[in-house]
């Protein structure tokens, strides 16, 4: 099959993947009354609807996950791995159409969206590769009679709540780990971008996943979230989203003592030490900051540059940022798409206004883009106060730059935040980069790079950025529990 190439063909291929439905126990439940409209953020037109499920329908999905769990968890690990491999192959075969679907519902440029599909798929192949290696241990009991065996078993049916900024990758990062471990899954995608998750779920069924193992439930957080968190059958919740919502969900999960993985907000610092390679630091800042139009949890939110190179860095950064191409996702060469919704644009505007009120000056951008709607100009601000950017993530294409005098000050300012997801350090001295990188309170530190997203990298934060790790060899641990058997030898 020749992959579609023109924007119209790509959009057509994406639309064919749209299912205006939820998936409950292998059945597609159509969007009816009170359905949720899904918008194309670049055109502000309605792409379609998904149902707002009732509490009973969510309970059906949970019951299906509980019923399917014994059989799926007892399958040979090799078979679960083979399913993941088949799923990944189907995703690859549909890569362009899935990329186009992400562009339609999320607005990210098509090339970046295809990159997300590959990133998403890499989690599936990663976990396919470790399915057969979930070993336990034989433990010396310390006495002559007993031998202790520790097994790692799946935690049970799992719920996942995923965000709109990576409609594919945040879903597969959780789903692939769950299926690899032998868990079943009920997933609530973000209401803004449910179609990608539904399309991926359809491919999972086509790849041979038994129906009850995977339900995708759409609807109001107050209904769907409450059923998932309140159910005793669901043994774990994995959530990616804001710290505020994470706290709420953790509270709702407390009565049933669920296992939790919380990948929450960040306000990532990026430090450019005085011996940094300036070009590399500028390129890393642009790559990290403007990915997804600044709408990722690991985007640098505040850039600290040593005072001796601050002006030179700023000049080069401003040049690069001013040249970024803003536009609709299917236009060739576009690097920055629209923000997800009107509230996101307002937040970015507020951050710029506060930075200016705090003494900052705009070096490029600073306002809504001429394209109107959800488009905002890529922005560089210097001379503002860093307090706002330390305590609140902008989630938009704004790059505030500050200067510092020495490494200790840079580390102190990096750590003066309640968040601790990602951080970045640029230095040509490995010793300094290691020392500074280790002193920063963050779960993920990039050295001489602005991009840390890789299925092999343990992804997760500290402090108010949450807990648990996703992807990597550690990512499976959150889906497994240890069970021991003591053998009394006679
Ligand atoms: C996120 O923004 O939550 C995830 C970013 C990533 O995986 O790169």
XYZ file of C-alpha atoms and ligand atoms in Angstrom:
498
model
C 0.000 0.000 0.000
C 1.412 3.412 -0.949
C 1.320 5.721 2.072
C -0.787 8.888 1.635
C 1.315 11.993 1.087
C -0.796 15.040 0.241
C -2.392 16.846 3.195
C -5.859 15.932 1.930
C -4.936 12.266 1.550
C -3.367 12.258 5.005
C -6.424 13.842 6.576
C -8.625 11.379 4.687
C -6.567 8.444 5.978
C -6.782 9.848 9.519
C -10.536 10.310 9.332
C -10.918 6.655 8.373
C -9.351 5.756 11.734
C -11.811 7.880 13.710
C -14.275 5.863 15.743
C -16.969 7.951 17.361
C -17.371 5.453 20.136
C -15.954 4.063 23.345
C -14.638 0.516 23.626
C -16.125 -1.560 26.439
C -15.382 -5.273 26.681
C -14.762 -5.530 22.929
C -17.965 -3.675 21.969
C -17.989 -0.225 20.399
C -20.506 2.024 22.179
C -21.545 4.850 19.867
C -21.674 8.486 20.851
C -25.314 9.355 21.552
C -26.972 12.121 23.506
C -24.676 14.271 25.610
C -21.661 13.158 23.561
C -18.345 14.979 23.881
C -17.247 17.014 20.852
C -13.629 16.611 19.759
C -12.101 19.639 18.056
C -9.335 20.213 15.553
C -7.401 22.944 17.410
C -5.850 24.415 14.283
C -9.141 24.872 12.407
C -11.443 24.995 15.446
C -13.872 22.663 13.712
C -15.510 19.571 15.185
C -13.813 16.329 14.172
C -16.407 14.077 15.771
C -17.842 12.947 19.098
C -17.213 10.307 21.730
C -19.780 9.129 24.247
C -19.986 10.410 27.764
C -20.291 7.015 29.429
C -22.520 6.402 32.400
C -21.219 5.000 35.673
C -22.780 1.628 34.765
C -20.949 1.510 31.459
C -17.638 2.266 33.173
C -18.423 -0.471 35.694
C -18.952 -2.891 32.772
C -15.476 -2.059 31.500
C -14.030 -2.639 34.974
C -15.882 -5.957 35.311
C -14.578 -7.032 31.890
C -11.008 -6.201 32.937
C -11.478 -8.205 36.145
C -12.959 -11.190 34.255
C -10.224 -11.167 31.607
C -7.392 -10.853 34.144
C -6.986 -14.521 35.261
C -6.607 -15.851 31.720
C -4.388 -13.013 30.435
C -2.126 -13.010 33.483
C -1.587 -16.771 33.187
C -0.699 -16.649 29.520
C 2.890 -17.443 28.719
C 4.958 -14.287 28.860
C 6.201 -15.123 25.364
C 2.629 -14.985 24.034
C 2.057 -11.585 25.618
C 5.304 -10.406 24.041
C 4.214 -11.779 20.669
C 0.938 -9.889 20.928
C 2.892 -6.676 21.608
C 5.080 -7.351 18.574
C 2.016 -7.823 16.332
C 0.446 -4.647 17.746
C 3.629 -2.696 17.007
C 3.690 -4.028 13.423
C 0.116 -2.834 12.822
C 0.976 0.581 14.224
C 3.969 0.804 11.902
C 1.761 -0.148 8.956
C -0.610 2.706 9.900
C 2.079 5.167 10.985
C 1.242 7.980 8.554
C -2.507 7.836 9.163
C -2.007 7.703 12.940
C 0.385 10.659 12.729
C -2.213 12.569 10.744
C -4.851 11.711 13.345
C -2.635 13.104 16.118
C -2.139 16.270 14.045
C -5.876 16.602 13.568
C -6.906 16.258 17.199
C -3.834 17.647 18.941
C -2.558 20.153 16.363
C 1.130 19.160 16.434
C 2.966 19.412 13.107
C 2.590 16.265 11.013
C 6.323 15.374 11.040
C 6.367 15.709 14.831
C 3.172 13.663 15.084
C 4.719 10.819 13.078
C 7.685 11.113 15.453
C 5.245 10.637 18.317
C 3.797 7.505 16.692
C 7.341 6.081 16.496
C 8.037 7.089 20.093
C 4.744 5.464 21.134
C 5.550 2.305 19.235
C 9.028 2.130 20.743
C 7.400 1.587 24.172
C 5.521 -1.385 22.760
C 8.617 -2.981 21.229
C 10.572 -2.194 24.406
C 8.088 -4.062 26.584
C 7.716 -6.856 23.998
C 11.450 -7.359 24.489
C 11.281 -7.763 28.251
C 8.102 -9.851 28.497
C 10.128 -13.033 28.888
C 12.500 -11.607 31.465
C 10.268 -10.936 34.450
C 12.281 -13.192 36.689
C 11.934 -13.693 40.416
C 14.551 -14.771 42.939
C 15.518 -17.726 45.078
C 16.415 -16.286 48.492
C 18.596 -17.786 51.197
C 16.349 -17.931 54.271
C 19.237 -17.960 56.723
C 18.250 -21.325 58.115
C 18.883 -24.872 56.938
C 15.285 -25.888 56.185
C 13.624 -23.055 54.350
C 14.062 -21.850 50.833
C 12.266 -18.648 49.921
C 11.083 -18.105 46.367
C 10.031 -14.616 45.280
C 7.856 -14.301 42.190
C 6.838 -11.137 40.390
C 3.166 -11.210 39.528
C 0.903 -8.700 37.759
C -0.834 -6.320 40.178
C -4.264 -6.971 38.637
C -6.629 -4.898 36.492
C -5.213 -1.424 36.004
C -6.757 1.969 35.227
C -4.903 4.631 33.260
C -5.761 8.270 32.685
C -3.791 9.879 29.891
C -3.231 13.473 28.710
C -3.854 15.240 25.389
C -0.270 16.351 24.734
C 0.892 12.877 23.631
C -2.310 11.087 22.597
C -0.370 7.990 21.472
C 2.839 7.841 23.506
C 1.354 8.335 26.968
C -1.166 5.615 26.172
C 1.341 3.023 24.941
C 3.841 3.819 27.718
C 1.211 2.604 30.183
C -0.634 0.015 28.084
C 2.446 -1.848 26.824
C 3.851 -2.153 30.356
C 0.475 -3.333 31.671
C -0.027 -5.976 28.968
C 3.587 -7.110 29.235
C 3.197 -7.669 32.984
C -0.071 -9.592 32.508
C -2.409 -6.825 33.685
C -5.663 -5.878 31.981
C -6.486 -2.231 31.407
C -9.291 0.314 31.449
C -8.023 3.547 29.946
C -9.553 7.002 29.985
C -7.979 9.187 27.299
C -8.151 12.975 27.516
C -11.484 14.231 26.200
C -9.624 16.579 23.826
C -7.802 13.739 22.026
C -9.590 10.389 22.400
C -9.510 9.259 18.751
C -5.843 8.257 18.699
C -6.265 6.028 21.761
C -9.381 4.453 20.226
C -7.560 3.824 16.934
C -4.646 2.231 18.791
C -7.058 0.096 20.806
C -8.724 -1.113 17.579
C -5.287 -2.166 16.339
C -4.612 -3.961 19.640
C -7.784 -6.017 19.156
C -6.772 -6.713 15.544
C -3.410 -7.903 16.879
C -5.212 -10.514 18.983
C -5.670 -8.943 22.416
C -8.684 -10.639 24.057
C -11.558 -8.099 24.177
C -12.035 -7.662 27.940
C -8.325 -6.975 28.402
C -8.573 -3.442 27.095
C -11.432 -0.965 27.366
C -11.195 2.693 26.382
C -13.745 4.735 28.283
C -14.622 8.326 27.480
C -16.634 10.741 29.526
C -16.649 13.207 32.360
C -13.783 12.930 34.816
C -16.347 13.198 37.634
C -18.036 9.993 36.433
C -15.310 7.944 34.743
C -12.490 9.008 37.063
C -14.639 8.433 40.134
C -15.633 4.888 39.062
C -12.070 3.933 38.162
C -10.527 5.300 41.332
C -13.314 4.031 43.581
C -13.424 0.465 42.283
C -11.887 -2.204 44.491
C -11.355 -4.397 41.402
C -8.901 -1.900 39.929
C -5.605 -2.512 41.704
C -3.516 0.269 40.245
C -3.923 3.707 38.699
C -1.378 5.238 36.356
C -1.973 8.922 35.730
C -0.218 11.528 33.627
C -1.463 15.066 34.080
C -1.432 18.003 36.444
C -0.304 17.869 40.061
C -3.662 19.285 41.133
C -5.634 16.457 39.497
C -3.031 13.894 40.608
C -3.577 14.856 44.252
C -7.326 14.518 43.828
C -7.042 11.090 42.209
C -4.578 9.872 44.832
C -7.105 10.845 47.512
C -9.891 9.007 45.697
C -7.695 5.896 45.438
C -6.817 5.882 49.132
C -9.844 3.896 50.414
C -9.058 0.997 48.068
C -5.277 1.274 48.602
C -4.390 1.170 44.926
C -0.878 1.175 43.629
C -0.247 4.605 42.073
C 2.025 5.938 39.359
C 1.798 9.696 39.129
C 3.562 11.560 36.334
C 2.620 15.109 37.210
C 3.570 18.686 36.450
C 7.050 20.119 36.081
C 8.763 23.481 35.799
C 12.020 22.205 34.337
C 15.135 24.324 34.776
C 17.750 24.398 32.007
C 21.219 25.484 33.141
C 23.873 26.771 30.749
C 27.206 26.835 32.583
C 29.975 29.230 31.553
C 31.943 26.502 29.732
C 28.962 25.268 27.686
C 29.075 24.855 23.929
C 26.834 27.791 23.103
C 25.484 26.454 19.803
C 24.663 23.129 21.427
C 22.969 24.859 24.360
C 20.861 27.035 22.062
C 19.904 24.060 19.870
C 19.066 21.980 22.970
C 16.967 24.777 24.430
C 14.988 25.195 21.213
C 14.518 21.440 20.741
C 13.321 20.922 24.319
C 11.312 24.098 24.769
C 9.338 24.128 21.522
C 8.504 20.425 21.266
C 4.719 20.202 21.102
C 4.608 24.031 21.041
C 5.959 23.978 24.601
C 3.195 21.674 25.812
C 5.172 18.837 27.382
C 5.837 18.194 31.061
C 9.577 18.091 30.374
C 9.834 21.337 28.392
C 12.370 23.690 29.981
C 10.247 26.285 31.766
C 13.110 28.543 32.900
C 16.538 28.971 31.324
C 19.449 29.981 33.566
C 22.585 31.144 31.742
C 25.905 32.105 33.308
C 26.296 35.892 33.317
C 29.497 35.759 31.228
C 27.681 34.201 28.243
C 24.143 35.389 28.929
C 24.001 38.081 26.227
C 25.632 35.940 23.541
C 23.277 33.048 24.349
C 20.270 35.334 24.263
C 21.218 36.794 20.901
C 21.601 33.377 19.261
C 18.497 31.982 20.953
C 16.394 34.942 19.832
C 17.597 34.523 16.252
C 16.684 30.817 16.267
C 13.321 31.285 17.923
C 12.314 34.169 15.632
C 12.971 31.865 12.657
C 10.686 29.058 13.873
C 7.845 28.448 11.457
C 4.381 28.598 13.006
C 1.486 27.144 11.076
C -1.124 24.503 10.519
C 0.077 20.949 11.070
C 0.024 19.774 7.455
C 1.868 22.785 5.983
C 5.360 21.777 4.901
C 8.154 22.887 7.208
C 5.884 23.906 10.100
C 7.600 23.583 13.491
C 5.027 25.059 15.868
C 1.319 24.275 15.740
C -1.569 25.711 17.733
C -2.072 25.348 21.463
C -4.699 22.861 22.531
C -7.478 25.279 23.544
C -8.415 28.867 24.343
C -7.555 28.433 28.046
C -4.024 27.389 27.125
C -3.575 30.548 25.047
C -4.895 32.687 27.889
C -2.453 31.079 30.329
C 0.497 31.789 28.060
C -0.673 35.369 27.632
C -0.957 35.769 31.400
C 2.567 34.425 31.908
C 3.974 36.866 29.348
C 2.058 39.769 30.902
C 3.285 38.882 34.409
C 6.871 38.536 33.176
C 6.665 41.995 31.626
C 5.138 43.434 34.787
C 8.073 41.913 36.697
C 10.578 43.847 34.592
C 11.019 41.426 31.681
C 11.452 42.443 28.047
C 10.292 40.512 25.031
C 13.064 39.816 22.531
C 10.880 38.022 20.034
C 7.207 37.020 19.971
C 5.196 37.872 23.053
C 1.706 37.846 21.560
C -0.918 35.795 19.763
C 0.125 34.882 16.235
C -1.377 36.531 13.154
C -2.928 33.169 12.290
C -5.347 33.854 15.153
C -7.240 31.152 17.017
C -4.962 29.016 19.172
C -1.654 30.129 17.626
C 0.901 31.941 19.791
C 4.220 33.411 18.683
C 7.369 31.594 19.864
C 8.644 33.941 22.527
C 11.886 34.813 24.275
C 11.813 36.965 27.406
C 14.803 38.270 29.346
C 15.197 40.144 32.607
C 11.991 38.964 34.287
C 11.672 37.527 37.786
C 11.928 33.726 37.786
C 9.415 33.200 40.635
C 6.397 32.614 38.410
C 8.240 30.177 36.104
C 9.623 28.320 39.113
C 6.227 27.619 40.590
C 3.999 27.267 37.522
C 4.572 25.577 34.188
C 3.685 27.778 31.234
C 2.840 24.884 28.884
C 3.361 27.077 25.864
C 6.055 28.459 23.547
C 7.631 30.919 25.977
C 11.302 30.854 26.830
C 12.246 33.016 29.846
C 15.999 33.492 30.262
C 17.720 34.488 33.531
C 21.367 34.913 34.472
C 23.362 33.450 37.383
C 26.823 33.997 38.880
C 28.059 30.533 39.870
C 27.098 26.867 39.844
C 25.868 26.891 43.446
C 23.453 29.719 42.715
C 22.246 27.936 39.562
C 21.577 24.722 41.504
C 19.820 26.587 44.318
C 17.531 28.358 41.850
C 16.876 25.147 39.935
C 15.835 23.477 43.195
C 13.710 26.341 44.476
C 10.604 24.715 43.030
C 8.047 22.322 44.429
C 8.369 20.385 41.150
C 11.120 17.970 40.173
C 10.390 16.209 36.908
C 13.090 17.117 34.364
C 16.174 19.352 34.365
C 18.886 20.083 31.829
C 22.555 21.055 32.173
C 24.915 22.254 29.457
C 28.640 22.151 30.191
C 31.746 20.929 28.374
C 33.124 19.589 31.651
C 31.786 16.164 32.423
C 32.746 16.577 36.085
C 30.815 19.803 36.483
C 27.839 18.515 34.546
C 27.747 15.389 36.727
C 28.110 17.367 39.938
C 25.419 19.867 39.001
C 23.162 17.223 37.434
C 23.294 15.094 40.585
C 22.638 18.089 42.835
C 19.398 18.989 41.073
C 16.229 17.514 42.571
C 14.668 16.026 39.476
C 13.795 12.555 38.268
C 15.210 13.053 34.769
C 18.313 15.103 33.962
C 19.578 15.755 30.447
C 23.235 16.691 30.035
C 24.081 18.572 26.828
C 20.701 17.704 25.374
C 17.234 19.190 25.550
C 15.580 15.887 24.687
C 15.374 13.108 27.257
C 12.384 11.160 25.997
C 13.403 7.638 25.177
C 11.680 4.336 26.042
C 14.932 3.190 27.641
C 15.023 6.196 30.006
C 13.216 5.869 33.373
C 10.611 8.614 33.154
C 9.148 10.179 36.281
C 9.624 12.840 38.893
C 10.274 13.672 42.517
C 8.605 16.124 44.909
C 5.270 17.416 43.571
C 6.034 15.995 40.122
C 4.912 12.616 41.394
C 6.301 9.124 41.781
C 6.742 5.910 39.871
C 8.781 5.408 36.718
C 7.557 4.682 33.221
C 9.431 3.109 30.329
C 12.892 1.541 30.826
C 13.682 -1.607 32.774
C 12.131 0.067 35.854
C 8.814 0.865 34.152
C 7.515 -2.663 34.521
C 7.963 -2.656 38.316
C 4.892 -0.492 38.908
C 2.756 -3.203 37.273
C 4.188 -6.094 39.261
C 3.980 -7.151 42.885
C 6.249 -9.548 44.668
C 4.844 -12.746 46.094
C 6.917 -15.161 48.108
C 6.659 -18.866 48.731
C 8.599 -20.421 51.585
C 9.489 -24.039 50.992
C 10.248 -25.944 54.175
C 12.628 -28.648 52.986
C 12.480 -32.027 54.728
C 4.738 14.467 29.097
O 4.717 15.600 28.684
O 4.001 14.102 30.012
C 5.624 13.393 28.520
C 6.735 13.896 27.731
C 7.568 12.819 27.087
O 7.367 11.618 27.254
O 8.477 13.207 26.396
